[in-house]
C-alpha cells in the first residue's frame, strides 16, 4: 500500500488516510478532520466536506458507499458511528484489505463520539502513524495473526507477560482461560514500539478493546535490551512495584540472549507461513536486497492472493496459510519441491517457530 | 556510608513543558531536543546526597502532560513525598496550568508534600512570556533541561526539604497497594481514555 496526501498530485503512488468526526447530534454535515496520515488535518477541511457530501448522498439511498475506483486510484470508505474514515490507494490493493485496515483504525478512534477526539489523541500521533505504516508492510495485520520469534523464557508475572523484540512476540505467558486477541496484542506492540519508551521503566493504562472495551489494563513497559521490550500487563493499577520487581527477576533469568534461527533460503525471496490455530506467523524478513518498492508490491500481491487470485504461490489449508515468492525464472516443479521442503522444515521446527504452548497458570 | 532514604517524587505540568527532559537531564545527563510525548508515566531513580549522614533515593514518576491523563494523576502523586510542578517560561498558559496543579496537590496530595515550582526553558529567555514567578511560598527554580541550568540544584534542594520522617514505613515494595484509596476505582468502567 502506498500512501500520502491527495494534494501531492505528482506522487500518485500514495494514499491518504483521514478520519472525520461528523457531528451527528446536530444532524449537520459539518465535520472535523481528526487525523490524517499525511499533511496537516486542519488544512484538509475542503476535502473533508467533499468526502462528507459523497458519503451523505449515498447514505440517503440506504446503501452506504463502500468504495469507488477513479482512474488508477481506489477510494475506500468506512463509517463507524460518527467516524468516517477514508483511504485512497493507487497501488492495486483490494478494497477489502483497505477496509479491514480502516476498520482496525476505528478501534482507536471510536471510543467516544461527543467530544473532540483530537484532544484525546494529542501526543499519540506518532503511535497512530506507526500503526498505519505498519499495516502497509506487516503481514501480521493482513493475516490477523502475530509475528513470532523464538521461545526464550518462562517468566512469572501477573496477568500477561510478554517479551517483544522488534514487534515480534518472543514469548507470552497468560492465564489458562484468557488469551489476548491478536489485534489487542498488535495495538500493544505498536504502542510499545514508541521511542518514548526506550529508556527507563514505564507504567501506563491501556484499553485493549477486544479484551474489554470498557476499561483499562495497566502495562509495564521496559526495554531490557535496545530492541526487546518486556511488557507486563496487570489489572491492578497499583501493581507497578510488583511488576518492576518481576521485570528485574526476568532480566536476571534471561542470562544469555538466544540466537535467532531464520528461514533463509537463497532462492526464496520471501516466505510467510501463518498458523491458523495459534494465530501466529513465521516468515523470513525481506532481504535488504529487495527494494522497499518491491516489498510493497509483494505485500500487495500477497494480500490479493489471500482474496484468491493468481501469481505467487499461495497455499491455504485448514491448518496453515503459506505464501511464497520465488524468482520468476524458476519452473513450477522446482518451486513446488522447494515449498514442500520449506513446509516440512516448518512442521519439524513448529515448536521453535511458533509459540505452541505458552506457559499459562 | 550515609543512610539512604527512599522518597517518591512526582512531576506534573502541561504537556511539552519539558518534564521528561528535566528528569532525563537529571538522571542521565542527556538531552534530546526531539523527545516524543510520554505515554502514561515513566519511572526513574536517582540517589542524591542530603548531608554527611543521609542521602535520598528519589523514585521519580515522570507523568504525561496531556489533558486526557489528568484523571490518572492522583495514582502517581498519591503517597508522594515531593512534587515538581513544571511550566514553560515561554508559555503563559502552562504557568496557569502549573498553578492549578499546585492547588490540586495542596488540596488532595499527602498533607506534608513538598512542592517545587520549576519554570523550564531558560535557554529560550528571549521568548519569555512568564516573568520570574512569585513562588507562593514554594521552592522555586528556573531551569533549562537543554543546558542543564539549575537542574541538580532543583532536585537537591527538593530532597533536602523533604522531612526524613516522610519516608514510607515499608519502602518501595508498597507504594500504596490499597485499592480503596484512589479517587476513582481501579480500572473503572467507562474510564477509558485510549
PDB file of C-alpha atoms in Angstrom, chain A residues 107-108 111-112 117 119-127 130 191 194-197 199-209 212-218 235-242 244 248, chain B residues 24 28 30 32 34-45 61 66-69 71-72 75-76 78 172-179 181-194:
ATOM      1  CA  UNK A 107     -10.847   0.747  17.247  1.00  0.00           C
ATOM      2  CA  UNK A 108      -8.686   3.618  18.329  1.00  0.00           C
ATOM      3  CA  UNK A 111     -14.264   5.284  21.941  1.00  0.00           C
ATOM      4  CA  UNK A 112     -16.270   8.421  22.478  1.00  0.00           C
ATOM      5  CA  UNK A 117     -11.209  13.379  19.657  1.00  0.00           C
ATOM      6  CA  UNK A 119      -7.630  16.419  22.209  1.00  0.00           C
ATOM      7  CA  UNK A 120      -7.702  12.801  23.289  1.00  0.00           C
ATOM      8  CA  UNK A 121      -5.329  11.903  20.545  1.00  0.00           C
ATOM      9  CA  UNK A 122      -2.864  14.660  21.410  1.00  0.00           C
ATOM     10  CA  UNK A 123       0.593  13.210  21.649  1.00  0.00           C
ATOM     11  CA  UNK A 124      -0.418   9.888  20.153  1.00  0.00           C
ATOM     12  CA  UNK A 125       0.028  10.877  16.518  1.00  0.00           C
ATOM     13  CA  UNK A 126       3.387   9.089  16.323  1.00  0.00           C
ATOM     14  CA  UNK A 127       1.688   5.940  17.622  1.00  0.00           C
ATOM     15  CA  UNK A 130       3.353   3.973  13.194  1.00  0.00           C
ATOM     16  CA  UNK A 191       2.413   1.322  21.316  1.00  0.00           C
ATOM     17  CA  UNK A 194       7.177   4.161  20.501  1.00  0.00           C
ATOM     18  CA  UNK A 195      10.505   5.834  21.073  1.00  0.00           C
ATOM     19  CA  UNK A 196       9.222   7.411  24.250  1.00  0.00           C
ATOM     20  CA  UNK A 197       9.556   4.024  25.956  1.00  0.00           C
ATOM     21  CA  UNK A 199      14.630   4.480  28.362  1.00  0.00           C
ATOM     22  CA  UNK A 200      13.532   3.604  31.837  1.00  0.00           C
ATOM     23  CA  UNK A 201      10.513   1.874  33.235  1.00  0.00           C
ATOM     24  CA  UNK A 202       7.027   2.866  32.210  1.00  0.00           C
ATOM     25  CA  UNK A 203       3.586   2.351  33.618  1.00  0.00           C
ATOM     26  CA  UNK A 204       0.559   3.280  31.634  1.00  0.00           C
ATOM     27  CA  UNK A 205      -3.089   2.389  31.406  1.00  0.00           C
ATOM     28  CA  UNK A 206      -4.253   0.948  28.116  1.00  0.00           C
ATOM     29  CA  UNK A 207      -7.572  -0.106  26.784  1.00  0.00           C
ATOM     30  CA  UNK A 208      -7.481  -3.362  24.870  1.00  0.00           C
ATOM     31  CA  UNK A 209     -10.800  -3.264  23.055  1.00  0.00           C
ATOM     32  CA  UNK A 212     -12.596  -5.248  27.471  1.00  0.00           C
ATOM     33  CA  UNK A 213     -13.558  -2.093  25.677  1.00  0.00           C
ATOM     34  CA  UNK A 214     -14.997  -0.505  28.803  1.00  0.00           C
ATOM     35  CA  UNK A 215     -11.947  -0.372  30.999  1.00  0.00           C
ATOM     36  CA  UNK A 216      -8.245  -0.257  31.456  1.00  0.00           C
ATOM     37  CA  UNK A 217      -5.493  -2.681  31.942  1.00  0.00           C
ATOM     38  CA  UNK A 218      -2.157  -1.388  33.103  1.00  0.00           C
ATOM     39  CA  UNK A 235      -5.368  -5.475  36.086  1.00  0.00           C
ATOM     40  CA  UNK A 236      -4.215  -3.672  39.197  1.00  0.00           C
ATOM     41  CA  UNK A 237      -3.139  -0.115  38.668  1.00  0.00           C
ATOM     42  CA  UNK A 238      -1.131  -0.111  41.864  1.00  0.00           C
ATOM     43  CA  UNK A 239       0.983  -3.094  40.974  1.00  0.00           C
ATOM     44  CA  UNK A 240       3.861  -1.149  39.466  1.00  0.00           C
ATOM     45  CA  UNK A 241       6.343  -2.076  42.223  1.00  0.00           C
ATOM     46  CA  UNK A 242       5.449  -5.760  41.821  1.00  0.00           C
ATOM     47  CA  UNK A 244       9.135  -3.735  38.403  1.00  0.00           C
ATOM     48  CA  UNK A 248      14.199  -7.445  37.423  1.00  0.00           C
TER      49      UNK A 248
ATOM     50  CA  UNK B  24      16.448  12.799  31.736  1.00  0.00           C
ATOM     51  CA  UNK B  28      21.204  10.534  32.795  1.00  0.00           C
ATOM     52  CA  UNK B  30      21.241  13.663  28.484  1.00  0.00           C
ATOM     53  CA  UNK B  32      17.028  15.001  23.292  1.00  0.00           C
ATOM     54  CA  UNK B  34      13.005  15.785  19.719  1.00  0.00           C
ATOM     55  CA  UNK B  35      11.676  13.835  22.634  1.00  0.00           C
ATOM     56  CA  UNK B  36       8.351  12.160  21.994  1.00  0.00           C
ATOM     57  CA  UNK B  37       5.361  12.628  24.286  1.00  0.00           C
ATOM     58  CA  UNK B  38       5.391  10.479  27.375  1.00  0.00           C
ATOM     59  CA  UNK B  39       2.766   7.749  27.391  1.00  0.00           C
ATOM     60  CA  UNK B  40       1.306   7.128  30.825  1.00  0.00           C
ATOM     61  CA  UNK B  41       4.237   7.681  33.120  1.00  0.00           C
ATOM     62  CA  UNK B  42       7.900   6.805  33.279  1.00  0.00           C
ATOM     63  CA  UNK B  43       9.691   5.718  36.421  1.00  0.00           C
ATOM     64  CA  UNK B  44      13.314   6.602  37.153  1.00  0.00           C
ATOM     65  CA  UNK B  45      15.536   6.537  40.206  1.00  0.00           C
ATOM     66  CA  UNK B  61       7.422   9.479  38.426  1.00  0.00           C
ATOM     67  CA  UNK B  66      -1.839  15.704  28.067  1.00  0.00           C
ATOM     68  CA  UNK B  67      -5.266  16.568  29.339  1.00  0.00           C
ATOM     69  CA  UNK B  68      -6.517  13.015  28.886  1.00  0.00           C
ATOM     70  CA  UNK B  69      -4.098  11.725  31.507  1.00  0.00           C
ATOM     71  CA  UNK B  71      -7.600  11.704  35.866  1.00  0.00           C
ATOM     72  CA  UNK B  72      -4.631   9.394  36.363  1.00  0.00           C
ATOM     73  CA  UNK B  75      -2.470   7.499  41.117  1.00  0.00           C
ATOM     74  CA  UNK B  76       1.010   8.930  40.611  1.00  0.00           C
ATOM     75  CA  UNK B  78      -0.516   9.514  45.971  1.00  0.00           C
ATOM     76  CA  UNK B 172       9.034   0.818  47.848  1.00  0.00           C
ATOM     77  CA  UNK B 173       7.568  -2.683  47.917  1.00  0.00           C
ATOM     78  CA  UNK B 174       4.348  -0.984  48.848  1.00  0.00           C
ATOM     79  CA  UNK B 175       3.974   2.412  47.191  1.00  0.00           C
ATOM     80  CA  UNK B 176       0.319   2.171  48.064  1.00  0.00           C
ATOM     81  CA  UNK B 177      -1.401  -1.071  47.230  1.00  0.00           C
ATOM     82  CA  UNK B 178      -4.627  -0.066  48.866  1.00  0.00           C
ATOM     83  CA  UNK B 179      -7.229  -0.161  46.150  1.00  0.00           C
ATOM     84  CA  UNK B 181      -7.603   4.829  48.363  1.00  0.00           C
ATOM     85  CA  UNK B 182      -7.576   6.352  44.902  1.00  0.00           C
ATOM     86  CA  UNK B 183     -10.304   8.777  43.933  1.00  0.00           C
ATOM     87  CA  UNK B 184     -11.818   6.534  41.309  1.00  0.00           C
ATOM     88  CA  UNK B 185     -11.957   2.777  41.359  1.00  0.00           C
ATOM     89  CA  UNK B 186      -9.164   0.875  39.684  1.00  0.00           C
ATOM     90  CA  UNK B 187      -9.819   0.059  36.064  1.00  0.00           C
ATOM     91  CA  UNK B 188     -13.138   1.830  36.425  1.00  0.00           C
ATOM     92  CA  UNK B 189     -15.685   1.192  33.729  1.00  0.00           C
ATOM     93  CA  UNK B 190     -16.234   3.989  31.282  1.00  0.00           C
ATOM     94  CA  UNK B 191     -12.952   5.485  32.336  1.00  0.00           C
ATOM     95  CA  UNK B 192     -11.213   4.505  29.181  1.00  0.00           C
ATOM     96  CA  UNK B 193      -9.306   7.317  27.593  1.00  0.00           C
ATOM     97  CA  UNK B 194      -7.492   5.328  24.984  1.00  0.00           C
TER      98      UNK B 194
END
